[in-house]
Amino acid sequence: ARFGVPILFFSSLTTLRERMTWWRRLVGGSSGRDPRQPDFLAEALDLESRGDYANALTSYRLALREHPDDLRVLQNIAIAFSKTGQPEEAIRTYRRALQLDADLPGAHYGLAFLLLKRGDTAHAGMHLEAFLRVTRADDADSARFRAHAERTLAQLQGGGFAEHADAAAGEGFHESVHDESVGDGWSDDRAREG
């Protein structure tokens, strides 16, 4: 027996994977994900479904630490930032997701309405156009969101938002647009589907 480990020990292990797991643990390596380690994304989704957005953000941050380029985590954390009144963090997170995938429809949609709420109509329009470009008109799942994006874009292009600028500083039209897009909108539904 080499290294003092009896050969009979290995015969009691039934698979090569078990042997490799044992060997990696013996020499200090990892055997993969620890089943006792929490699934932070699942935990965050559960907390958010119960309305506990503050604790959901903590779990999303932990999930993001484990997987910094995970688009699903990035979109979900952006949604949670929006729901907890942290629009600048949400904007920053959506932009990070778009750096990783420039055609990510949920990020374009969510970002467009956050920018619109902030009064940045030019960039909001660009993201609405990008959303419409990367989604299919014949996709039943996106029909409601496409219609909302098309109406909003038409208002932007027709100058409809300029009329509401004074009244919409923190409420009114922009608020209702933001609520529809972030609360139950495309980015919210799609990010959670995975």
PDB file of C-alpha atoms in Angstrom:
ATOM      1  CA  ALA A   1       0.000   0.000   0.000  1.00  0.00           C
ATOM      2  CA  ARG A   2       1.374   3.309  -1.061  1.00  0.00           C
ATOM      3  CA  PHE A   3       1.304   6.240   1.435  1.00  0.00           C
ATOM      4  CA  GLY A   4       0.044   3.868   4.097  1.00  0.00           C
ATOM      5  CA  VAL A   5      -3.439   3.552   2.556  1.00  0.00           C
ATOM      6  CA  PRO A   6      -4.497  -0.055   2.177  1.00  0.00           C
ATOM      7  CA  ILE A   7      -5.580  -1.143  -1.289  1.00  0.00           C
ATOM      8  CA  LEU A   8      -8.685  -2.734   0.236  1.00  0.00           C
ATOM      9  CA  PHE A   9      -9.952   0.708   1.180  1.00  0.00           C
ATOM     10  CA  PHE A  10     -10.256   1.640  -2.482  1.00  0.00           C
ATOM     11  CA  SER A  11     -12.208  -1.498  -3.283  1.00  0.00           C
ATOM     12  CA  SER A  12     -14.883  -0.409  -0.832  1.00  0.00           C
ATOM     13  CA  LEU A  13     -15.498   2.747  -2.855  1.00  0.00           C
ATOM     14  CA  THR A  14     -17.941   2.062  -5.627  1.00  0.00           C
ATOM     15  CA  THR A  15     -17.098   4.707  -8.197  1.00  0.00           C
ATOM     16  CA  LEU A  16     -14.136   6.536  -9.581  1.00  0.00           C
ATOM     17  CA  ARG A  17     -15.788   9.789  -8.563  1.00  0.00           C
ATOM     18  CA  GLU A  18     -15.870   8.705  -4.938  1.00  0.00           C
ATOM     19  CA  ARG A  19     -12.206   7.779  -5.181  1.00  0.00           C
ATOM     20  CA  MET A  20     -11.338  11.145  -6.649  1.00  0.00           C
ATOM     21  CA  THR A  21     -13.395  12.974  -4.012  1.00  0.00           C
ATOM     22  CA  TRP A  22     -11.611  11.071  -1.265  1.00  0.00           C
ATOM     23  CA  TRP A  23      -8.223  11.766  -2.858  1.00  0.00           C
ATOM     24  CA  ARG A  24      -8.914  15.506  -3.295  1.00  0.00           C
ATOM     25  CA  ARG A  25     -10.001  15.791   0.310  1.00  0.00           C
ATOM     26  CA  LEU A  26      -6.918  13.909   1.434  1.00  0.00           C
ATOM     27  CA  VAL A  27      -4.544  16.218  -0.427  1.00  0.00           C
ATOM     28  CA  GLY A  28      -6.469  19.359   0.471  1.00  0.00           C
ATOM     29  CA  GLY A  29      -8.372  19.936  -2.761  1.00  0.00           C
ATOM     30  CA  SER A  30     -12.034  20.565  -3.240  1.00  0.00           C
ATOM     31  CA  SER A  31     -14.516  17.865  -4.047  1.00  0.00           C
ATOM     32  CA  GLY A  32     -16.953  20.295  -5.632  1.00  0.00           C
ATOM     33  CA  ARG A  33     -19.869  22.125  -4.077  1.00  0.00           C
ATOM     34  CA  ASP A  34     -20.494  21.343  -0.449  1.00  0.00           C
ATOM     35  CA  PRO A  35     -24.103  20.153  -0.203  1.00  0.00           C
ATOM     36  CA  ARG A  36     -24.363  21.922   3.162  1.00  0.00           C
ATOM     37  CA  GLN A  37     -23.416  25.244   1.547  1.00  0.00           C
ATOM     38  CA  PRO A  38     -26.517  27.342   0.939  1.00  0.00           C
ATOM     39  CA  ASP A  39     -27.801  28.074  -2.544  1.00  0.00           C
ATOM     40  CA  PHE A  40     -27.777  31.845  -2.215  1.00  0.00           C
ATOM     41  CA  LEU A  41     -29.767  32.479  -5.383  1.00  0.00           C
ATOM     42  CA  ALA A  42     -32.577  30.143  -4.326  1.00  0.00           C
ATOM     43  CA  GLU A  43     -32.517  31.680  -0.864  1.00  0.00           C
ATOM     44  CA  ALA A  44     -32.716  35.211  -2.316  1.00  0.00           C
ATOM     45  CA  LEU A  45     -35.612  34.282  -4.595  1.00  0.00           C
ATOM     46  CA  ASP A  46     -37.457  32.776  -1.646  1.00  0.00           C
ATOM     47  CA  LEU A  47     -36.883  35.857   0.513  1.00  0.00           C
ATOM     48  CA  GLU A  48     -37.960  38.152  -2.294  1.00  0.00           C
ATOM     49  CA  SER A  49     -41.121  36.125  -2.909  1.00  0.00           C
ATOM     50  CA  ARG A  50     -42.022  36.795   0.736  1.00  0.00           C
ATOM     51  CA  GLY A  51     -41.366  40.520   0.321  1.00  0.00           C
ATOM     52  CA  ASP A  52     -38.127  40.531   2.312  1.00  0.00           C
ATOM     53  CA  TYR A  53     -36.096  42.526  -0.206  1.00  0.00           C
ATOM     54  CA  ALA A  54     -33.417  43.727   2.222  1.00  0.00           C
ATOM     55  CA  ASN A  55     -32.387  40.195   3.162  1.00  0.00           C
ATOM     56  CA  ALA A  56     -32.837  39.060  -0.443  1.00  0.00           C
ATOM     57  CA  LEU A  57     -30.227  41.653  -1.433  1.00  0.00           C
ATOM     58  CA  THR A  58     -27.782  40.145   1.031  1.00  0.00           C
ATOM     59  CA  SER A  59     -28.307  36.687  -0.458  1.00  0.00           C
ATOM     60  CA  TYR A  60     -28.024  38.055  -4.006  1.00  0.00           C
ATOM     61  CA  ARG A  61     -24.733  39.708  -3.076  1.00  0.00           C
ATOM     62  CA  LEU A  62     -23.439  36.388  -1.748  1.00  0.00           C
ATOM     63  CA  ALA A  63     -24.594  34.630  -4.933  1.00  0.00           C
ATOM     64  CA  LEU A  64     -22.871  37.341  -6.965  1.00  0.00           C
ATOM     65  CA  ARG A  65     -19.664  36.819  -5.003  1.00  0.00           C
ATOM     66  CA  GLU A  66     -19.736  33.134  -5.980  1.00  0.00           C
ATOM     67  CA  HIS A  67     -20.668  33.856  -9.615  1.00  0.00           C
ATOM     68  CA  PRO A  68     -19.764  37.464 -10.509  1.00  0.00           C
ATOM     69  CA  ASP A  69     -20.701  37.074 -14.184  1.00  0.00           C
ATOM     70  CA  ASP A  70     -23.997  35.235 -13.707  1.00  0.00           C
ATOM     71  CA  LEU A  71     -26.559  37.169 -15.751  1.00  0.00           C
ATOM     72  CA  ARG A  72     -29.502  35.765 -13.817  1.00  0.00           C
ATOM     73  CA  VAL A  73     -28.031  36.912 -10.500  1.00  0.00           C
ATOM     74  CA  LEU A  74     -27.167  40.322 -11.942  1.00  0.00           C
ATOM     75  CA  GLN A  75     -30.694  40.881 -13.256  1.00  0.00           C
ATOM     76  CA  ASN A  76     -32.288  39.692 -10.026  1.00  0.00           C
ATOM     77  CA  ILE A  77     -30.114  41.921  -7.881  1.00  0.00           C
ATOM     78  CA  ALA A  78     -30.937  44.886 -10.153  1.00  0.00           C
ATOM     79  CA  ILE A  79     -34.645  44.181  -9.665  1.00  0.00           C
ATOM     80  CA  ALA A  80     -34.181  43.948  -5.894  1.00  0.00           C
ATOM     81  CA  PHE A  81     -32.245  47.233  -5.881  1.00  0.00           C
ATOM     82  CA  SER A  82     -35.160  48.826  -7.753  1.00  0.00           C
ATOM     83  CA  LYS A  83     -37.693  47.463  -5.305  1.00  0.00           C
ATOM     84  CA  THR A  84     -35.716  48.745  -2.315  1.00  0.00           C
ATOM     85  CA  GLY A  85     -35.449  52.277  -3.663  1.00  0.00           C
ATOM     86  CA  GLN A  86     -31.856  52.052  -4.866  1.00  0.00           C
ATOM     87  CA  PRO A  87     -32.234  52.984  -8.540  1.00  0.00           C
ATOM     88  CA  GLU A  88     -28.609  54.031  -9.050  1.00  0.00           C
ATOM     89  CA  GLU A  89     -27.406  50.626  -7.845  1.00  0.00           C
ATOM     90  CA  ALA A  90     -29.983  48.964 -10.106  1.00  0.00           C
ATOM     91  CA  ILE A  91     -28.778  51.020 -13.079  1.00  0.00           C
ATOM     92  CA  ARG A  92     -25.163  50.144 -12.348  1.00  0.00           C
ATOM     93  CA  THR A  93     -26.052  46.440 -12.082  1.00  0.00           C
ATOM     94  CA  TYR A  94     -28.069  46.375 -15.315  1.00  0.00           C
ATOM     95  CA  ARG A  95     -25.155  48.070 -17.076  1.00  0.00           C
ATOM     96  CA  ARG A  96     -22.792  45.411 -15.742  1.00  0.00           C
ATOM     97  CA  ALA A  97     -25.102  42.708 -17.127  1.00  0.00           C
ATOM     98  CA  LEU A  98     -25.147  44.461 -20.508  1.00  0.00           C
ATOM     99  CA  GLN A  99     -21.338  44.544 -20.527  1.00  0.00           C
ATOM    100  CA  LEU A 100     -21.457  40.756 -20.349  1.00  0.00           C
ATOM    101  CA  ASP A 101     -24.312  40.328 -22.849  1.00  0.00           C
ATOM    102  CA  ALA A 102     -25.216  43.361 -24.950  1.00  0.00           C
ATOM    103  CA  ASP A 103     -28.410  41.643 -26.152  1.00  0.00           C
ATOM    104  CA  LEU A 104     -29.913  40.841 -22.756  1.00  0.00           C
ATOM    105  CA  PRO A 105     -33.572  41.872 -23.150  1.00  0.00           C
ATOM    106  CA  GLY A 106     -34.467  42.070 -19.462  1.00  0.00           C
ATOM    107  CA  ALA A 107     -31.552  44.363 -18.707  1.00  0.00           C
ATOM    108  CA  HIS A 108     -32.454  46.695 -21.586  1.00  0.00           C
ATOM    109  CA  TYR A 109     -36.084  46.798 -20.482  1.00  0.00           C
ATOM    110  CA  GLY A 110     -35.409  47.376 -16.780  1.00  0.00           C
ATOM    111  CA  LEU A 111     -32.661  49.913 -17.470  1.00  0.00           C
ATOM    112  CA  ALA A 112     -34.829  51.848 -19.928  1.00  0.00           C
ATOM    113  CA  PHE A 113     -37.536  52.474 -17.358  1.00  0.00           C
ATOM    114  CA  LEU A 114     -35.102  53.334 -14.581  1.00  0.00           C
ATOM    115  CA  LEU A 115     -33.445  55.868 -16.886  1.00  0.00           C
ATOM    116  CA  LEU A 116     -36.852  57.201 -17.865  1.00  0.00           C
ATOM    117  CA  LYS A 117     -37.769  57.675 -14.223  1.00  0.00           C
ATOM    118  CA  ARG A 118     -34.516  59.569 -13.754  1.00  0.00           C
ATOM    119  CA  GLY A 119     -35.412  61.796 -16.708  1.00  0.00           C
ATOM    120  CA  ASP A 120     -32.777  60.442 -19.106  1.00  0.00           C
ATOM    121  CA  THR A 121     -35.126  60.053 -22.064  1.00  0.00           C
ATOM    122  CA  ALA A 122     -32.416  59.801 -24.736  1.00  0.00           C
ATOM    123  CA  HIS A 123     -30.728  56.777 -23.165  1.00  0.00           C
ATOM    124  CA  ALA A 124     -34.060  55.271 -22.130  1.00  0.00           C
ATOM    125  CA  GLY A 125     -35.139  55.393 -25.769  1.00  0.00           C
ATOM    126  CA  MET A 126     -31.935  53.680 -26.865  1.00  0.00           C
ATOM    127  CA  HIS A 127     -32.565  50.818 -24.443  1.00  0.00           C
ATOM    128  CA  LEU A 128     -36.207  50.491 -25.470  1.00  0.00           C
ATOM    129  CA  GLU A 129     -35.076  50.256 -29.102  1.00  0.00           C
ATOM    130  CA  ALA A 130     -32.492  47.636 -28.121  1.00  0.00           C
ATOM    131  CA  PHE A 131     -35.147  45.669 -26.233  1.00  0.00           C
ATOM    132  CA  LEU A 132     -37.429  45.689 -29.264  1.00  0.00           C
ATOM    133  CA  ARG A 133     -34.522  44.699 -31.515  1.00  0.00           C
ATOM    134  CA  VAL A 134     -33.529  41.651 -29.430  1.00  0.00           C
ATOM    135  CA  THR A 135     -37.020  40.307 -28.737  1.00  0.00           C
ATOM    136  CA  ARG A 136     -39.267  38.668 -31.310  1.00  0.00           C
ATOM    137  CA  ALA A 137     -42.619  40.178 -32.198  1.00  0.00           C
ATOM    138  CA  ASP A 138     -44.163  36.699 -32.468  1.00  0.00           C
ATOM    139  CA  ASP A 139     -43.083  35.624 -28.967  1.00  0.00           C
ATOM    140  CA  ALA A 140     -46.256  35.392 -26.870  1.00  0.00           C
ATOM    141  CA  ASP A 141     -44.284  35.665 -23.614  1.00  0.00           C
ATOM    142  CA  SER A 142     -42.883  39.052 -24.550  1.00  0.00           C
ATOM    143  CA  ALA A 143     -45.992  40.504 -26.275  1.00  0.00           C
ATOM    144  CA  ARG A 144     -47.169  42.545 -23.274  1.00  0.00           C
ATOM    145  CA  PHE A 145     -43.703  43.935 -22.656  1.00  0.00           C
ATOM    146  CA  ARG A 146     -43.096  44.700 -26.316  1.00  0.00           C
ATOM    147  CA  ALA A 147     -46.414  46.564 -26.462  1.00  0.00           C
ATOM    148  CA  HIS A 148     -45.474  48.566 -23.369  1.00  0.00           C
ATOM    149  CA  ALA A 149     -42.022  49.343 -24.797  1.00  0.00           C
ATOM    150  CA  GLU A 150     -43.514  50.344 -28.167  1.00  0.00           C
ATOM    151  CA  ARG A 151     -46.066  52.688 -26.525  1.00  0.00           C
ATOM    152  CA  THR A 152     -43.407  54.258 -24.339  1.00  0.00           C
ATOM    153  CA  LEU A 153     -40.993  54.667 -27.234  1.00  0.00           C
ATOM    154  CA  ALA A 154     -43.733  56.266 -29.358  1.00  0.00           C
ATOM    155  CA  GLN A 155     -44.400  58.738 -26.534  1.00  0.00           C
ATOM    156  CA  LEU A 156     -40.701  59.488 -26.282  1.00  0.00           C
ATOM    157  CA  GLN A 157     -40.342  60.037 -29.999  1.00  0.00           C
ATOM    158  CA  GLY A 158     -43.517  62.124 -30.138  1.00  0.00           C
ATOM    159  CA  GLY A 159     -42.386  64.349 -27.293  1.00  0.00           C
ATOM    160  CA  GLY A 160     -45.106  63.002 -24.985  1.00  0.00           C
ATOM    161  CA  PHE A 161     -42.748  62.866 -22.035  1.00  0.00           C
ATOM    162  CA  ALA A 162     -41.765  66.518 -22.257  1.00  0.00           C
ATOM    163  CA  GLU A 163     -45.347  67.467 -21.306  1.00  0.00           C
ATOM    164  CA  HIS A 164     -45.046  65.413 -18.114  1.00  0.00           C
ATOM    165  CA  ALA A 165     -41.521  66.480 -17.132  1.00  0.00           C
ATOM    166  CA  ASP A 166     -42.454  68.840 -14.290  1.00  0.00           C
ATOM    167  CA  ALA A 167     -45.133  66.602 -12.793  1.00  0.00           C
ATOM    168  CA  ALA A 168     -43.051  63.448 -13.117  1.00  0.00           C
ATOM    169  CA  ALA A 169     -40.010  64.409 -11.069  1.00  0.00           C
ATOM    170  CA  GLY A 170     -40.676  61.705  -8.471  1.00  0.00           C
ATOM    171  CA  GLU A 171     -44.191  60.523  -9.156  1.00  0.00           C
ATOM    172  CA  GLY A 172     -46.913  60.518 -11.772  1.00  0.00           C
ATOM    173  CA  PHE A 173     -46.309  59.103 -15.219  1.00  0.00           C
ATOM    174  CA  HIS A 174     -42.693  58.012 -14.735  1.00  0.00           C
ATOM    175  CA  GLU A 175     -43.592  56.297 -11.467  1.00  0.00           C
ATOM    176  CA  SER A 176     -46.317  54.208 -13.090  1.00  0.00           C
ATOM    177  CA  VAL A 177     -43.990  53.292 -15.952  1.00  0.00           C
ATOM    178  CA  HIS A 178     -41.293  52.296 -13.468  1.00  0.00           C
ATOM    179  CA  ASP A 179     -43.688  50.206 -11.399  1.00  0.00           C
ATOM    180  CA  GLU A 180     -44.955  48.289 -14.418  1.00  0.00           C
ATOM    181  CA  SER A 181     -41.500  47.617 -15.783  1.00  0.00           C
ATOM    182  CA  VAL A 182     -39.739  46.690 -12.579  1.00  0.00           C
ATOM    183  CA  GLY A 183     -42.503  45.317 -10.396  1.00  0.00           C
ATOM    184  CA  ASP A 184     -43.916  42.686 -12.684  1.00  0.00           C
ATOM    185  CA  GLY A 185     -42.210  43.366 -15.964  1.00  0.00           C
ATOM    186  CA  TRP A 186     -40.029  41.625 -18.462  1.00  0.00           C
ATOM    187  CA  SER A 187     -36.831  41.773 -16.433  1.00  0.00           C
ATOM    188  CA  ASP A 188     -38.628  40.541 -13.321  1.00  0.00           C
ATOM    189  CA  ASP A 189     -40.234  37.528 -15.033  1.00  0.00           C
ATOM    190  CA  ARG A 190     -37.338  36.581 -17.293  1.00  0.00           C
ATOM    191  CA  ALA A 191     -34.546  36.865 -14.735  1.00  0.00           C
ATOM    192  CA  ARG A 192     -36.272  34.487 -12.365  1.00  0.00           C
ATOM    193  CA  GLU A 193     -36.979  31.899 -15.054  1.00  0.00           C
ATOM    194  CA  GLY A 194     -33.281  31.229 -15.616  1.00  0.00           C
TER     195      GLY A 194
END
